[in-house]
mmCIF file of C-alpha atoms in Angstrom:
data_model
loop_
_atom_site.group_PDB
_atom_site.id
_atom_site.type_symbol
_atom_site.label_atom_id
_atom_site.label_comp_id
_atom_site.label_asym_id
_atom_site.label_seq_id
_atom_site.Cartn_x
_atom_site.Cartn_y
_atom_site.Cartn_z
ATOM 1 C CA PHE A 1 -24.141 27.615 3.980
ATOM 2 C CA PRO A 2 -27.543 26.335 2.902
ATOM 3 C CA PRO A 3 -28.286 22.724 3.838
ATOM 4 C CA THR A 4 -27.346 20.137 1.221
ATOM 5 C CA PRO A 5 -30.503 18.431 -0.070
ATOM 6 C CA LEU A 6 -29.506 14.807 0.472
ATOM 7 C CA THR A 7 -32.010 12.022 -0.011
ATOM 8 C CA ILE A 8 -29.640 9.132 0.689
ATOM 9 C CA LEU A 9 -26.565 9.125 2.894
ATOM 10 C CA HIS A 10 -25.177 5.745 3.987
ATOM 11 C CA THR A 11 -22.734 6.911 6.652
ATOM 12 C CA SER A 12 -22.358 3.450 8.172
ATOM 13 C CA ASP A 13 -21.353 1.978 4.788
ATOM 14 C CA ILE A 14 -18.964 4.850 4.141
ATOM 15 C CA LEU A 15 -17.348 4.380 7.568
ATOM 16 C CA LEU A 16 -17.222 0.612 7.030
ATOM 17 C CA LEU A 17 -15.433 1.027 3.692
ATOM 18 C CA LEU A 18 -13.003 3.585 5.139
ATOM 19 C CA THR A 19 -12.220 1.328 8.101
ATOM 20 C CA TYR A 20 -11.811 -1.682 5.844
ATOM 21 C CA GLY A 21 -9.478 0.268 3.558
ATOM 22 C CA ILE A 22 -7.322 1.445 6.457
ATOM 23 C CA LEU A 23 -7.072 -2.015 8.021
ATOM 24 C CA HIS A 24 -6.501 -3.708 4.660
ATOM 25 C CA GLU A 25 -3.678 -1.344 3.735
ATOM 26 C CA ALA A 26 -2.049 -1.527 7.185
ATOM 27 C CA LEU A 27 -2.127 -5.335 7.278
ATOM 28 C CA LEU A 28 -0.763 -5.680 3.752
ATOM 29 C CA ARG A 29 2.058 -3.246 4.471
ATOM 30 C CA LEU A 30 2.886 -5.134 7.685
ATOM 31 C CA TYR A 31 2.917 -8.407 5.720
ATOM 32 C CA LEU A 32 5.232 -6.917 3.079
ATOM 33 C CA HIS A 33 7.514 -5.511 5.774
ATOM 34 C CA GLN A 34 7.733 -8.895 7.526
ATOM 35 C CA LYS A 35 8.577 -10.686 4.296
ATOM 36 C CA SER A 36 11.168 -8.159 3.125
ATOM 37 C CA LYS A 37 13.105 -7.545 6.335
ATOM 38 C CA ARG A 38 16.423 -9.215 7.017
ATOM 39 C CA THR A 39 16.434 -12.326 9.174
ATOM 40 C CA SER A 40 18.393 -12.477 12.415
ATOM 41 C CA HIS A 41 20.742 -15.017 10.821
ATOM 42 C CA GLU A 42 21.412 -12.606 7.960
ATOM 43 C CA ARG A 43 22.155 -9.748 10.379
ATOM 44 C CA LYS A 44 24.500 -11.960 12.420
ATOM 45 C CA LEU A 45 26.224 -13.064 9.235
ATOM 46 C CA GLN A 46 26.753 -9.441 8.162
ATOM 47 C CA ILE A 47 28.309 -8.620 11.533
ATOM 48 C CA HIS A 48 30.502 -11.719 11.283
ATOM 49 C CA LEU A 49 31.517 -10.729 7.732
ATOM 50 C CA ALA A 50 32.508 -7.243 8.854
ATOM 51 C CA THR A 51 34.589 -8.735 11.673
ATOM 52 C CA LEU A 52 36.291 -11.176 9.285
ATOM 53 C CA ARG A 53 37.094 -8.372 6.832
ATOM 54 C CA TYR A 54 38.575 -6.289 9.616
ATOM 55 C CA GLU A 55 40.705 -9.198 10.859
ATOM 56 C CA ALA A 56 41.858 -10.029 7.310
ATOM 57 C CA ALA A 57 42.871 -6.421 6.684
ATOM 58 C CA ARG A 58 44.709 -6.334 10.007
ATOM 59 C CA LYS A 59 46.607 -9.575 9.197
ATOM 60 C CA ARG A 60 47.469 -8.284 5.715
ATOM 61 C CA ALA A 61 48.907 -5.157 7.301
ATOM 62 C CA LEU A 62 51.300 -7.295 9.400
ATOM 63 C CA GLY A 63 53.132 -8.288 6.233
ATOM 64 C CA PRO A 64 54.432 -11.607 4.871
ATOM 65 C CA SER A 65 54.814 -13.171 8.316
ATOM 66 C CA ALA A 66 51.017 -13.359 8.699
ATOM 67 C CA PHE A 67 50.321 -14.465 5.117
ATOM 68 C CA VAL A 68 48.855 -17.856 6.038
ATOM 69 C CA GLU A 69 46.439 -16.407 8.623
ATOM 70 C CA ALA A 70 45.452 -13.600 6.213
ATOM 71 C CA SER A 71 44.709 -16.051 3.380
ATOM 72 C CA LYS A 72 42.611 -18.248 5.728
ATOM 73 C CA LEU A 73 40.638 -15.203 6.780
ATOM 74 C CA GLU A 74 40.178 -14.124 3.137
ATOM 75 C CA ARG A 75 38.805 -17.569 2.252
ATOM 76 C CA ALA A 76 36.451 -17.325 5.224
ATOM 77 C CA VAL A 77 35.375 -13.888 3.960
ATOM 78 C CA LEU A 78 34.631 -15.327 0.513
ATOM 79 C CA ALA A 79 32.638 -18.232 1.987
ATOM 80 C CA THR A 80 30.683 -15.871 4.236
ATOM 81 C CA GLU A 81 29.979 -13.510 1.316
ATOM 82 C CA LYS A 82 28.698 -16.451 -0.718
ATOM 83 C CA GLU A 83 26.371 -17.563 2.074
ATOM 84 C CA LEU A 84 25.199 -13.983 2.614
ATOM 85 C CA GLY A 85 24.530 -13.618 -1.129
ATOM 86 C CA ARG A 86 22.373 -16.745 -1.026
ATOM 87 C CA LEU A 87 20.413 -15.331 1.923
ATOM 88 C CA VAL A 88 19.917 -12.007 0.115
ATOM 89 C CA GLU A 89 18.623 -13.831 -2.975
ATOM 90 C CA ASP A 90 16.215 -15.811 -0.790
ATOM 91 C CA ARG A 91 14.967 -12.597 0.812
ATOM 92 C CA GLU A 92 14.472 -10.963 -2.598
ATOM 93 C CA ALA A 93 12.547 -14.033 -3.792
ATOM 94 C CA ARG A 94 10.373 -13.889 -0.640
ATOM 95 C CA THR A 95 9.735 -10.188 -1.229
ATOM 96 C CA ALA A 96 8.766 -10.766 -4.871
ATOM 97 C CA LYS A 97 6.426 -13.607 -3.897
ATOM 98 C CA ALA A 98 4.851 -11.449 -1.171
ATOM 99 C CA GLY A 99 4.382 -8.642 -3.713
ATOM 100 C CA LYS A 100 2.468 -11.019 -5.973
ATOM 101 C CA VAL A 101 0.314 -12.166 -3.058
ATOM 102 C CA VAL A 102 -0.456 -8.554 -2.125
ATOM 103 C CA LYS A 103 -1.361 -7.736 -5.728
ATOM 104 C CA ARG A 104 -3.778 -10.698 -5.869
ATOM 105 C CA LEU A 105 -5.323 -9.770 -2.515
ATOM 106 C CA ASN A 106 -5.834 -6.178 -3.669
ATOM 107 C CA LEU A 107 -7.488 -7.354 -6.871
ATOM 108 C CA PHE A 108 -9.723 -9.789 -4.980
ATOM 109 C CA SER A 109 -10.658 -7.105 -2.447
ATOM 110 C CA ASN A 110 -11.526 -4.600 -5.177
ATOM 111 C CA VAL A 111 -13.685 -7.150 -7.010
ATOM 112 C CA VAL A 112 -15.551 -8.107 -3.816
ATOM 113 C CA ILE A 113 -16.222 -4.462 -2.937
ATOM 114 C CA LEU A 114 -17.353 -3.781 -6.494
ATOM 115 C CA LEU A 115 -19.755 -6.724 -6.454
ATOM 116 C CA VAL A 116 -21.151 -5.941 -3.005
ATOM 117 C CA TYR A 117 -21.614 -2.214 -3.548
ATOM 118 C CA TRP A 118 -22.529 -2.175 -7.242
ATOM 119 C CA GLY A 119 -25.672 -0.130 -7.571
ATOM 120 C CA VAL A 120 -25.720 1.015 -3.942
ATOM 121 C CA ALA A 121 -25.822 4.781 -3.806
ATOM 122 C CA MET A 122 -23.733 6.034 -0.919
ATOM 123 C CA LEU A 123 -24.967 9.576 -1.417
ATOM 124 C CA ALA A 124 -27.843 11.013 -3.471
ATOM 125 C CA VAL A 125 -28.952 14.608 -4.033
ATOM 126 C CA ASP A 126 -32.575 15.616 -4.458
ATOM 127 C CA GLY A 127 -32.549 17.913 -7.478
ATOM 128 C CA SER A 128 -36.081 19.133 -6.804
ATOM 129 C CA ARG A 129 -34.884 20.877 -3.631
ATOM 130 C CA ILE A 130 -32.001 22.767 -5.254
ATOM 131 C CA GLY A 131 -32.526 26.370 -6.224
ATOM 132 C CA LEU A 132 -36.254 26.389 -6.957
ATOM 133 C CA GLY A 133 -36.359 30.075 -7.809
ATOM 134 C CA ASN A 134 -39.498 31.085 -9.788
ATOM 135 C CA GLU A 135 -40.412 27.548 -10.886
ATOM 136 C CA SER A 136 -43.551 25.839 -9.668
ATOM 137 C CA ASN A 137 -44.374 22.185 -9.059
ATOM 138 C CA GLY A 138 -47.001 22.063 -11.810
ATOM 139 C CA GLU A 139 -44.665 23.098 -14.611
ATOM 140 C CA ASP A 140 -43.888 20.663 -17.438
ATOM 141 C CA GLY A 141 -40.395 19.170 -17.385
ATOM 142 C CA TYR A 142 -40.017 19.782 -13.678
ATOM 143 C CA LEU A 143 -38.396 16.360 -13.119
ATOM 144 C CA GLU A 144 -35.881 16.910 -15.913
ATOM 145 C CA LYS A 145 -34.983 20.309 -14.513
ATOM 146 C CA GLY A 146 -34.541 18.735 -11.074
ATOM 147 C CA ILE A 147 -32.146 16.183 -12.524
ATOM 148 C CA GLU A 148 -30.262 18.956 -14.324
ATOM 149 C CA ARG A 149 -30.012 20.942 -11.075
ATOM 150 C CA ALA A 150 -28.773 17.870 -9.188
ATOM 151 C CA ASN A 151 -26.127 17.236 -11.870
ATOM 152 C CA ALA A 152 -25.082 20.879 -11.762
ATOM 153 C CA PHE A 153 -24.865 20.701 -7.962
ATOM 154 C CA TRP A 154 -22.607 17.625 -8.122
ATOM 155 C CA ALA A 155 -20.435 19.179 -10.804
ATOM 156 C CA GLY A 156 -20.041 22.303 -8.656
ATOM 157 C CA LEU A 157 -19.365 20.226 -5.546
ATOM 158 C CA TRP A 158 -16.708 17.916 -7.027
ATOM 159 C CA PHE A 159 -15.208 20.301 -9.601
ATOM 160 C CA PRO A 160 -15.658 23.807 -8.147
ATOM 161 C CA MET A 161 -12.958 25.425 -10.300
ATOM 162 C CA SER A 162 -14.207 24.197 -13.695
ATOM 163 C CA TYR A 163 -15.437 26.849 -16.088
#
C-alpha cells in the first residue's frame, strides 16, 4: 500500500476521546445497573413470600382442620405481596430517574465534546500529494485539483463500495 499523505493526525486526541467514551459508557452502565438491581430487602422478601405461599398451600391441602392457619398464612401472603409491590414500584421509579440522569449526562457530554473539538481537525489529507500523475506544480488550478483529489481520496476511503 502506498503511504497515506496525512498532514494532520492528532493521535493523542483520538486516543483521549476513545478512552473517555469507553470510561463514560462503562460508568453510566454501572450506575444504571446499581439503580435498577433489586435490593437485599426485596430479595429477602421474595424468598419469604415463596416460603409463605408454600406453607399456605400445604395448610390448604390438609383440609378444613387447618383452615384457620391457612387463612392466616394467606393474609400474610397478601400483605407480603403488597409490600413487595411497593418495593418494585420504588425500584422502577429509581430506574426511570436514573435513566433521565444518564440521558442528561450524555447530552452534556456530547455538547462539551462538540464545543471543545469544534474546528479541530483530527485527521487531514494533503491533496497535493495524491496521485500527481502528469501534472506539474506550475499548472493553473493546481490547488483546486489537489482539493478534488483529497475529497476523492476520502470518499474512496470511507465509502469504498460506492459507484
